[in-house]
Each structure stands twice: as C-alpha cells, then as structure tokens.
Short mmCIF file of C-alpha atoms in Angstrom, two decimals:
data_model
loop_
_atom_site.label_atom_id
_atom_site.label_comp_id
_atom_site.label_asym_id
_atom_site.label_seq_id
_atom_site.Cartn_x
_atom_site.Cartn_y
_atom_site.Cartn_z
CA MET E 2 32.03 94.13 1.15
CA SER E 3 34.39 91.13 0.90
CA VAL E 4 37.16 90.94 -1.72
CA SER E 5 35.41 88.13 -3.63
CA SER E 6 32.06 89.96 -3.76
CA GLN E 7 33.82 93.16 -4.85
CA GLN E 8 35.58 91.26 -7.63
CA GLY E 9 32.26 89.70 -8.66
CA ARG E 10 30.62 93.12 -8.83
CA THR E 11 33.52 94.48 -10.91
CA SER E 12 33.13 91.59 -13.38
CA PHE E 13 29.37 92.27 -13.57
CA VAL E 14 30.03 95.93 -14.41
CA SER E 15 32.44 94.95 -17.20
CA VAL E 16 29.83 92.59 -18.71
CA ILE E 17 27.20 95.34 -18.60
CA ALA E 18 29.61 97.68 -20.42
CA ALA E 19 30.22 95.04 -23.11
CA CYS E 20 26.45 94.52 -23.53
CA GLN E 21 25.84 98.26 -23.84
CA LYS E 22 28.46 98.53 -26.59
CA ALA E 23 26.88 95.57 -28.40
CA ARG E 24 23.50 97.32 -28.22
CA GLN E 25 24.99 100.51 -29.63
CA ARG E 26 26.48 98.61 -32.57
CA ARG E 27 23.33 96.58 -33.23
CA PRO E 28 20.20 98.00 -31.51
CA THR E 29 18.02 95.11 -32.72
CA LEU E 30 19.89 92.53 -30.63
CA LYS E 31 17.80 90.88 -27.91
CA GLN E 32 20.37 89.00 -25.85
CA PRO E 33 22.50 91.94 -24.57
CA LEU E 34 19.39 93.62 -23.16
CA PHE E 35 18.30 90.42 -21.41
CA TYR E 36 21.84 89.83 -20.09
CA MET E 37 21.99 93.31 -18.57
CA ALA E 38 18.65 92.81 -16.83
CA ARG E 39 19.77 89.45 -15.41
CA ILE E 40 23.02 90.92 -14.09
CA TYR E 41 21.29 93.88 -12.44
CA GLU E 42 18.88 91.39 -10.87
CA GLN E 43 21.81 89.37 -9.51
CA MET E 44 23.40 92.57 -8.16
CA GLY E 45 20.19 93.37 -6.27
CA GLU E 46 19.38 96.46 -8.36
CA ASP E 47 15.78 95.45 -9.00
CA ASP E 48 14.60 98.83 -10.32
CA LYS E 49 17.15 98.75 -13.14
CA ALA E 50 16.39 95.09 -13.88
CA LEU E 51 12.64 95.75 -14.13
CA SER E 52 13.24 98.79 -16.32
CA LEU E 53 15.33 96.71 -18.74
CA TYR E 54 12.79 93.86 -18.80
CA LYS E 55 10.06 96.38 -19.64
CA ARG E 56 12.25 97.85 -22.37
CA TYR E 57 12.77 94.33 -23.74
CA LEU E 58 9.01 93.79 -23.98
CA THR E 59 8.45 97.22 -25.52
CA SER E 60 11.11 96.50 -28.15
CA PHE E 61 10.45 92.85 -28.99
CA GLN E 62 6.87 91.96 -28.00
CA SER E 63 4.37 92.61 -30.78
CA PRO E 64 1.68 95.27 -30.09
CA ALA E 65 -1.07 92.71 -30.84
CA LEU E 66 0.32 90.30 -28.24
CA THR E 67 0.68 93.13 -25.71
CA ARG E 68 -2.98 94.10 -26.19
CA TYR E 69 -4.05 90.46 -25.89
CA LEU E 70 -2.14 89.94 -22.62
CA GLN E 71 -3.49 93.18 -21.13
CA LYS E 72 -7.05 92.21 -22.00
CA GLY E 73 -6.52 88.66 -20.75
CA GLN E 74 -5.15 89.72 -17.36
CA VAL E 75 -8.25 91.88 -16.83
CA GLN E 76 -10.48 88.89 -17.66
CA ILE E 77 -8.60 86.62 -15.24
CA ARG E 78 -8.72 89.18 -12.41
CA ARG E 79 -12.45 89.65 -12.94
CA HIS E 80 -13.00 85.88 -13.03
CA LEU E 81 -11.05 85.20 -9.82
CA GLY E 82 -12.67 88.10 -8.00
CA SER E 83 -16.20 87.19 -9.11
CA ARG E 84 -15.88 83.86 -7.31
CA GLY E 85 -14.79 85.51 -4.07
CA VAL E 86 -16.30 86.31 -0.67
CA SER E 87 -19.55 87.87 -1.91
CA TRP E 88 -20.18 84.99 -4.34
CA ILE E 89 -19.64 82.40 -1.58
CA ALA E 90 -21.97 84.28 0.78
CA THR E 91 -24.67 84.45 -1.91
CA ARG E 92 -24.42 80.71 -2.59
CA ILE E 93 -24.61 79.86 1.11
CA ASN E 94 -27.77 81.91 1.47
CA ALA E 95 -29.31 80.47 -1.72
CA VAL E 96 -28.83 76.87 -0.57
CA GLN E 97 -30.13 77.50 2.93
CA THR E 98 -33.26 79.20 1.63
CA GLY E 99 -33.86 76.36 -0.81
CA SER E 100 -33.62 78.45 -4.00
CA VAL E 101 -30.60 76.44 -5.24
CA ALA E 102 -30.15 72.66 -5.06
CA PRO E 103 -27.27 71.55 -2.78
CA LYS E 104 -25.54 69.73 -5.66
CA LEU E 105 -25.11 73.11 -7.40
CA TYR E 106 -23.72 74.60 -4.21
CA TRP E 107 -20.02 74.87 -4.91
CA GLY E 108 -19.53 74.92 -8.67
CA ARG E 109 -16.96 77.41 -9.96
CA ALA E 110 -17.24 78.46 -13.59
CA PRO E 111 -14.24 77.64 -15.84
CA LEU E 112 -12.07 80.50 -17.01
CA GLN E 113 -13.40 81.89 -20.29
CA ILE E 114 -10.60 83.37 -22.42
CA GLN E 115 -10.61 84.27 -26.10
CA TRP E 116 -7.26 82.67 -26.93
CA ALA E 117 -4.72 84.44 -29.12
CA LEU E 118 -5.13 81.88 -31.92
CA LYS E 119 -8.53 83.39 -32.74
CA LYS E 120 -8.51 85.52 -35.89
CA SER E 121 -10.36 88.30 -34.09
CA VAL E 122 -7.46 88.70 -31.65
CA GLY E 123 -4.93 89.17 -34.43
CA VAL E 124 -1.80 87.69 -32.85
CA GLU E 125 0.63 86.03 -35.25
CA ARG E 126 1.71 82.50 -34.44
CA GLU E 127 5.46 83.18 -34.49
CA LYS E 128 5.04 86.06 -32.01
CA VAL E 129 3.69 83.72 -29.33
CA THR E 130 6.24 80.93 -29.63
CA GLU E 131 9.26 82.92 -28.42
CA LEU E 132 10.47 81.35 -25.18
CA SER E 133 12.51 84.46 -24.39
CA LEU E 134 9.27 86.44 -23.92
CA LEU E 135 7.97 83.87 -21.45
CA ARG E 136 11.23 84.02 -19.50
CA VAL E 137 11.07 87.82 -19.29
CA HIS E 138 7.47 87.80 -18.04
CA ARG E 139 8.34 85.14 -15.44
CA ARG E 140 11.40 87.04 -14.18
CA MET E 141 9.30 90.20 -13.86
CA ALA E 142 6.67 88.31 -11.86
CA ARG E 143 9.35 86.99 -9.50
CA LEU E 144 10.86 90.44 -9.04
CA TYR E 145 7.45 91.92 -8.18
CA ARG E 146 6.95 89.05 -5.71
CA LYS E 147 10.33 89.75 -4.12
CA ARG E 148 9.43 93.45 -3.80
CA LYS E 149 5.96 92.57 -2.41
CA GLN E 150 4.20 94.58 -5.12
CA ARG E 151 1.05 92.47 -4.99
CA GLN E 152 -1.02 93.93 -7.80
CA GLU E 153 1.89 94.04 -10.26
CA MET E 154 2.85 90.48 -9.25
CA ASP E 155 -0.69 89.19 -9.84
CA ASN E 156 -0.90 90.84 -13.27
CA ALA E 157 2.53 89.49 -14.24
CA TYR E 158 1.56 85.93 -13.29
CA PHE E 159 -1.72 86.27 -15.20
CA ARG E 160 0.34 87.18 -18.30
CA VAL E 161 2.72 84.26 -17.67
CA PHE E 162 -0.27 81.91 -17.46
CA LEU E 163 -1.79 83.20 -20.71
CA LEU E 164 1.47 83.01 -22.64
CA SER E 165 2.45 79.54 -21.38
CA GLU E 166 -1.06 78.20 -22.01
CA GLU E 167 -0.89 79.49 -25.59
CA MET E 168 2.41 77.71 -26.14
CA MET E 169 1.11 74.42 -24.78
CA ARG E 170 -2.29 74.61 -26.47
CA HIS E 171 -1.34 75.48 -30.01
CA PHE E 172 2.30 75.80 -30.86
CA VAL E 173 4.64 73.46 -28.98
CA LYS E 174 5.22 70.19 -30.84
CA THR E 175 8.01 68.38 -28.98
CA ARG E 176 8.32 67.09 -25.43
CA ARG E 177 11.68 68.82 -25.02
CA ALA E 178 10.09 72.19 -25.77
CA PHE E 179 7.65 71.63 -22.89
CA ASP E 180 10.49 71.50 -20.34
CA PRO E 181 10.81 75.27 -19.75
CA ILE E 182 7.08 75.90 -20.27
CA LYS E 183 5.37 73.45 -17.89
CA PRO E 184 7.24 74.57 -14.73
CA THR E 185 6.49 78.19 -15.65
CA ASN E 186 2.82 77.38 -16.19
CA ALA E 187 2.66 75.47 -12.88
CA GLU E 188 4.18 78.46 -11.07
CA ALA E 189 1.59 80.79 -12.62
CA ARG E 190 -1.29 78.45 -11.69
CA PHE E 191 0.00 78.32 -8.12
CA TYR E 192 0.06 82.10 -7.75
CA MET E 193 -3.40 82.39 -9.31
CA ALA E 194 -4.60 80.16 -6.45
CA GLU E 195 -2.66 82.43 -4.07
CA TYR E 196 -4.80 85.32 -5.34
CA ARG E 197 -7.91 83.44 -4.20
CA ARG E 198 -6.21 82.63 -0.90
CA LYS E 199 -6.11 86.37 -0.16
CA ILE E 200 -9.88 86.43 -0.68
CA PHE E 201 -10.28 83.44 1.66
CA GLN E 202 -8.23 85.17 4.37
CA GLN E 203 -10.73 88.05 4.42
CA MET E 204 -13.64 85.78 5.34
CA PRO E 205 -14.90 85.91 8.94
CA PHE E 206 -15.43 82.74 10.98
CA VAL E 207 -19.06 81.83 11.65
CA LEU E 208 -19.86 78.42 13.12
CA TYR E 209 -23.59 78.53 12.38
CA LYS E 210 -25.49 80.66 9.90
CA LYS E 211 -28.52 80.61 12.21
CA LEU E 212 -28.00 80.63 15.98
CA GLU E 213 -30.75 78.20 17.04
CA PRO E 214 -30.23 77.03 20.68
CA GLU E 215 -31.73 73.56 20.15
CA LEU E 216 -29.58 72.96 17.06
CA ILE E 217 -26.40 74.02 18.92
CA LYS E 218 -27.17 71.82 21.94
CA ASN E 219 -27.80 68.67 19.90
CA MET E 220 -25.17 69.09 17.15
CA ARG E 221 -22.24 66.65 17.18
CA ILE E 222 -18.97 68.31 16.29
CA ARG E 223 -18.16 66.01 13.38
CA PHE E 224 -21.37 67.09 11.64
CA VAL E 225 -20.73 70.84 11.96
CA ARG E 226 -20.13 72.44 8.55
CA PRO E 227 -19.23 76.13 8.99
CA PRO E 228 -19.56 78.18 5.77
CA ILE E 229 -15.87 79.09 5.78
CA GLY E 230 -15.01 75.37 5.85
CA GLU E 231 -16.81 74.93 2.54
CA ALA E 232 -14.92 77.95 1.20
CA GLY E 233 -11.71 76.20 2.26
CA LEU E 234 -12.67 73.18 0.13
CA LEU E 235 -13.07 75.50 -2.84
CA LEU E 236 -9.64 76.99 -2.27
CA ALA E 237 -8.11 73.51 -1.98
CA HIS E 238 -9.64 72.70 -5.36
CA ASP E 239 -8.00 75.83 -6.82
CA TYR E 240 -4.59 74.59 -5.69
CA MET E 241 -5.29 71.21 -7.30
CA GLN E 242 -5.16 72.95 -10.70
CA VAL E 243 -1.36 72.91 -10.31
CA PHE E 244 -1.14 69.09 -10.25
CA PRO E 245 -1.83 68.39 -13.98
CA MET E 246 1.49 70.06 -14.86
CA LYS E 247 3.34 67.31 -12.89
CA VAL E 248 6.07 69.64 -11.63
CA ASN E 249 7.29 68.37 -8.24
CA GLU E 250 8.32 71.75 -6.84
CA TRP E 251 4.97 73.47 -7.44
CA SER E 252 2.82 70.39 -6.80
CA TRP E 253 4.45 70.13 -3.37
CA ALA E 254 3.86 73.84 -2.70
CA ALA E 255 0.20 73.46 -3.70
CA ASN E 256 -0.15 70.43 -1.41
CA PHE E 257 1.33 72.42 1.46
CA ARG E 258 -1.09 75.30 0.90
CA ARG E 259 -4.03 72.85 0.76
CA LEU E 260 -3.07 71.49 4.18
CA GLU E 261 -2.39 74.96 5.53
CA ILE E 262 -6.07 75.77 4.94
CA GLN E 263 -6.85 73.50 7.94
CA GLN E 264 -4.45 75.56 10.06
CA LEU E 265 -5.93 78.86 8.83
CA LEU E 266 -9.42 77.62 9.69
CA ALA E 267 -8.28 76.67 13.19
CA GLN E 268 -6.66 80.08 13.72
CA LYS E 269 -9.81 81.85 12.57
CA ALA E 270 -11.92 79.71 14.91
CA LEU E 271 -9.71 80.28 17.97
CA ARG E 272 -9.60 84.05 17.36
CA SER E 273 -13.33 84.39 16.74
CA LYS E 274 -15.61 86.02 19.31
CA THR E 275 -18.78 84.48 20.68
CA PRO E 276 -21.79 86.13 18.96
CA PRO E 277 -23.40 88.62 21.40
CA SER E 278 -26.89 87.52 20.29
CA LEU E 279 -26.26 83.94 21.45
CA PRO E 280 -28.59 82.86 24.32
CA THR E 281 -26.74 82.54 27.65
CA GLY E 282 -27.70 78.89 28.09
CA VAL E 283 -25.70 77.68 25.07
CA VAL E 284 -22.63 79.96 25.26
CA ALA E 285 -20.47 77.30 26.95
CA THR E 286 -21.59 74.63 24.44
CA TYR E 287 -20.89 76.95 21.51
CA GLU E 288 -17.38 77.84 22.75
CA LYS E 289 -16.58 74.17 23.39
CA GLN E 290 -17.68 73.28 19.85
CA VAL E 291 -15.50 76.04 18.35
CA LYS E 292 -12.45 74.86 20.29
CA SER E 293 -13.07 71.18 19.47
CA LEU E 294 -13.42 71.96 15.77
CA ALA E 295 -10.20 74.02 15.82
CA MET E 296 -8.30 71.16 17.49
CA LEU E 297 -9.67 68.74 14.88
CA TRP E 298 -8.39 70.98 12.05
CA LEU E 299 -4.97 71.30 13.71
CA ARG E 300 -4.65 67.51 14.07
CA LYS E 301 -5.47 67.09 10.38
CA ALA E 302 -2.92 69.75 9.43
CA ARG E 303 -0.20 68.18 11.58
CA LYS E 304 -0.81 64.71 10.15
CA GLY E 305 -0.89 66.09 6.60
CA TYR E 306 2.35 68.07 7.04
CA ALA E 307 4.14 64.94 8.27
CA SER E 308 2.91 63.00 5.24
CA ILE E 309 4.04 65.50 2.60
CA LEU E 310 7.38 66.13 4.33
CA GLN E 311 8.07 62.40 4.29
CA ASN E 312 7.15 62.40 0.60
CA ALA E 313 9.66 65.24 0.02
CA VAL E 314 12.33 63.05 1.64
CA LYS E 315 11.31 60.11 -0.54
CA ILE E 316 11.73 62.06 -3.80
CA GLU E 317 14.69 64.06 -2.39
CA LEU E 318 12.99 67.40 -2.91
CA TYR E 319 13.94 70.52 -0.98
CA THR E 320 12.71 74.00 -1.90
CA PRO E 321 11.83 77.19 0.00
CA TRP E 322 8.27 75.83 0.19
CA VAL E 323 9.48 72.62 1.84
CA GLU E 324 11.26 74.84 4.37
CA ARG E 325 7.96 76.60 5.08
CA GLY E 326 6.33 73.22 5.58
CA MET E 327 9.07 72.22 8.03
CA LEU E 328 8.55 75.39 10.09
CA ALA E 329 4.76 74.96 10.13
CA TYR E 330 5.09 71.33 11.23
CA GLN E 331 7.66 72.22 13.90
CA ARG E 332 5.32 74.82 15.43
CA LEU E 333 2.39 72.40 15.57
CA VAL E 334 4.47 69.58 17.06
CA SER E 335 6.10 71.83 19.68
CA LYS E 336 2.68 73.17 20.73
CA ASN E 337 1.59 69.59 21.23
CA GLY E 338 4.68 68.77 23.30
CA GLY E 339 6.22 66.47 20.69
CA VAL E 340 9.90 65.93 19.79
CA LEU E 341 11.18 65.77 16.20
CA THR E 342 14.77 64.63 16.68
CA SER E 343 13.73 60.99 17.13
CA SER E 344 12.28 60.73 13.60
CA PRO E 345 14.69 59.26 10.98
CA TRP E 346 12.90 61.02 8.11
CA TRP E 347 13.32 64.38 9.90
CA SER E 348 17.09 63.83 10.08
CA ARG E 349 17.15 63.08 6.35
CA LEU E 350 15.16 66.25 5.71
CA LEU E 351 17.72 68.30 7.63
CA ARG E 352 20.46 66.81 5.45
CA LEU E 353 18.49 67.78 2.34
CA ARG E 354 18.25 71.32 3.71
CA GLU E 355 22.02 71.50 4.11
CA GLN E 356 22.54 70.22 0.55
CA PHE E 357 20.08 72.82 -0.74
CA ARG E 358 21.97 75.65 0.97
CA GLN E 359 25.25 74.43 -0.48
CA GLU E 360 23.68 74.32 -3.95
CA GLN E 361 22.43 77.89 -3.49
CA LYS E 362 26.00 79.03 -2.86
CA SER E 363 27.36 77.11 -5.84
CA SER E 364 24.61 78.52 -8.11
CA LYS E 365 25.91 82.02 -7.39
CA ARG E 366 29.38 80.91 -8.44
CA ARG E 367 27.94 79.33 -11.59
CA PHE E 368 26.25 82.61 -12.47
CA VAL E 369 29.61 84.41 -12.23
CA GLN E 370 30.99 81.86 -14.70
CA LEU E 371 27.96 82.38 -16.92
CA THR E 372 28.63 86.13 -17.08
CA LYS E 373 31.97 85.38 -18.74
CA GLN E 374 30.08 83.63 -21.54
CA MET E 375 27.69 86.59 -21.74
CA LYS E 376 30.61 88.99 -22.10
CA ALA E 377 32.24 86.85 -24.80
CA LYS E 378 29.00 86.79 -26.81
CA CYS E 379 28.50 90.55 -26.50
CA LEU E 380 32.07 91.23 -27.64
CA ARG E 381 31.47 89.09 -30.75
CA TYR E 382 28.41 91.11 -31.82
#
C-alpha cells in the first residue's frame, strides 16, 4: 500500500470514528450512518457498506413504504417474466396457426402497479419524498451489481424505479428537484430492460418455424423473419423506455444495447446447428441463408456502433458504456480487416477516454476532501 493510500485510509477511519460517536450521542441522526456506509464503500468493504445501508432503511424508512416496495418488486418481476421466452413462443404459434391477428402479434402489456398514493396502500406523502432514501436504494443496487448478485440487484433496481416514479408522478414540484431523480429513474429503467435481455439470451436460434424444402429454396434472405429476430425487436423497444428521461449517459447505454442485439443475433445464428430433420437437398441452402443473415446483422451493428460513437464525440460524452461500445466496434472492424487510426472522430474519442480517466482519479481526491466535511459535521452533532 502506498503512503498516500495509507494516509487516505487513516483519514477514513478517523471519520468513521467521529460518525460513530455522533450516533452514540444522537441515535436518531441520519447523516452519520449514511456517511459511514459511503466511506466503507469507498474503502472497498462492501459487506459493511451494505449492512449500514440496510440499517439506514430499517431505521428511517417507514414500514408502510417498505411493504409497498416489497410488494411492488414482486409485481414487476412477475410482469417482466410473464412477457419472456414462453410468452413469445406462444404468440409465435398463435399467429402462425391463425388464432391471433398479426397486428396483435407483439404487444406487451403496460406495467400495472397500485401506486403508493392510493389510500389502500397507506403510505404517507412525506415518507416518499425523502431523496436520501432514493440515494440509499440506488447505492445498494450499484453495490449488488458490482458484486454480481443478480437477484438482489434486480430487486434493488425495481425498488429504485418504484420510488423514483412516485417522486416524479405525485410529489416533485420544481425542475431542480428532478435533477437527482431523473438520472436515477433512467438507470433503473435501463436495468429493468437488462432483466429482459437475460431472458432474450436464453432463446435458441431457429431460422424457420416449419422446415419446408420449397419455402427454404425460394426464400430471399431479406424476407426471412426468424422468431428470435422479432423477440429482438421487443427487447429494443424495452430499451427505448429509457429515452423519455433524457439522460445522456443512460440513453447512450440503451442505444448501445439496442444495437448489440444485432450482434447477439448474429452470434446465435453462427453458433446454431443445422436441424437434423432438414432434407439433404436443402442443407447447403439453409446454411448459406443462416450465414448471410448473420453477416447482415453484423454489418448493421458495425454501422450503428460507428454512428452512436460519433454522436458521443459530438456531445463530448464518455462513460464506461461508451468504452464498451468502443471495444465492440473495434472487434467488428478488426474482423473485417478495417483500420481505426485513420478516423478523426476515433482520435477525439481516445482523447475523451483519457480525460475520463483523469477525472476518475480526481474524483477520488475530491472524495477525500469531502470526508473532511463529513468529519466536521459529525463533530458538531
């Protein structure tokens, strides 16, 4: 451990001690508990941070709101799961047998939630408007994501969505108050779409529902509509739910995931096996169609990645999701034998990446300065 990092850790420990003393003097204080959780999170002690965040919610979140959020997260999970693989398969079969009209093919029902404002739910207005609660739920969701605890992460983001929606629907009156809420809501919407992405990844690739030799021989590749391709359109629509929040960081991430669907489809196609029941005379045609469709999807993905990366340069945006987009684009271009160094916008993107990394380092230094303010506040209590 370097001298500077050791000094930083020592200062963190002294702030935690000051916060603990403040809590002993006045157990009803909220800030010292939140400060301790943030510092443990910065120190990398995630277990202690999560424990303190949970204690914060136990102490300061009303029982009625807790019950509402628990019930709501169950409703959201059921809703997202009910429109999953089995639902898509049922709809495909219903359309092909003629029992459902094609225009009703891909409708997804809106989320039905009994919002906390309802008298039957019993949540008081002032208990839902506390921004500190929203921050705690968001930090817990991010910690679960960092630790790759998928189920806990999903539930935490469902709670973040419910709480932020409540604030925007009923209680927030000023534009300034929306500033911390809209990015949080956009983040929750994005990870709700990620939940459906996991369902999409489970789907097998099938080029044709019915393996009819004459149909396969005469089908032009641009008219082929594999069932999983339609499921990809549904998933893309889920990511579009992030856009109304107008938060650049999460809108860009949603755009990247929408384009990545093309790449996922191509990977599924190239890894798929030729159906053993396929007549020998059309095997070569079938395999050629699968490969052609995969190449078409990859071209669309590559073109789309270039477009959104250039847009990131235009608005001077660089986030971890932009970095993912850069890596995905690099892989596709290198496979195609292309060179990136000749593109002016790519050079500007690399400069943005360097600026982002410098800002990450300075943000750590700013947090150390912030802990001094935390300590001063705790000593005053």
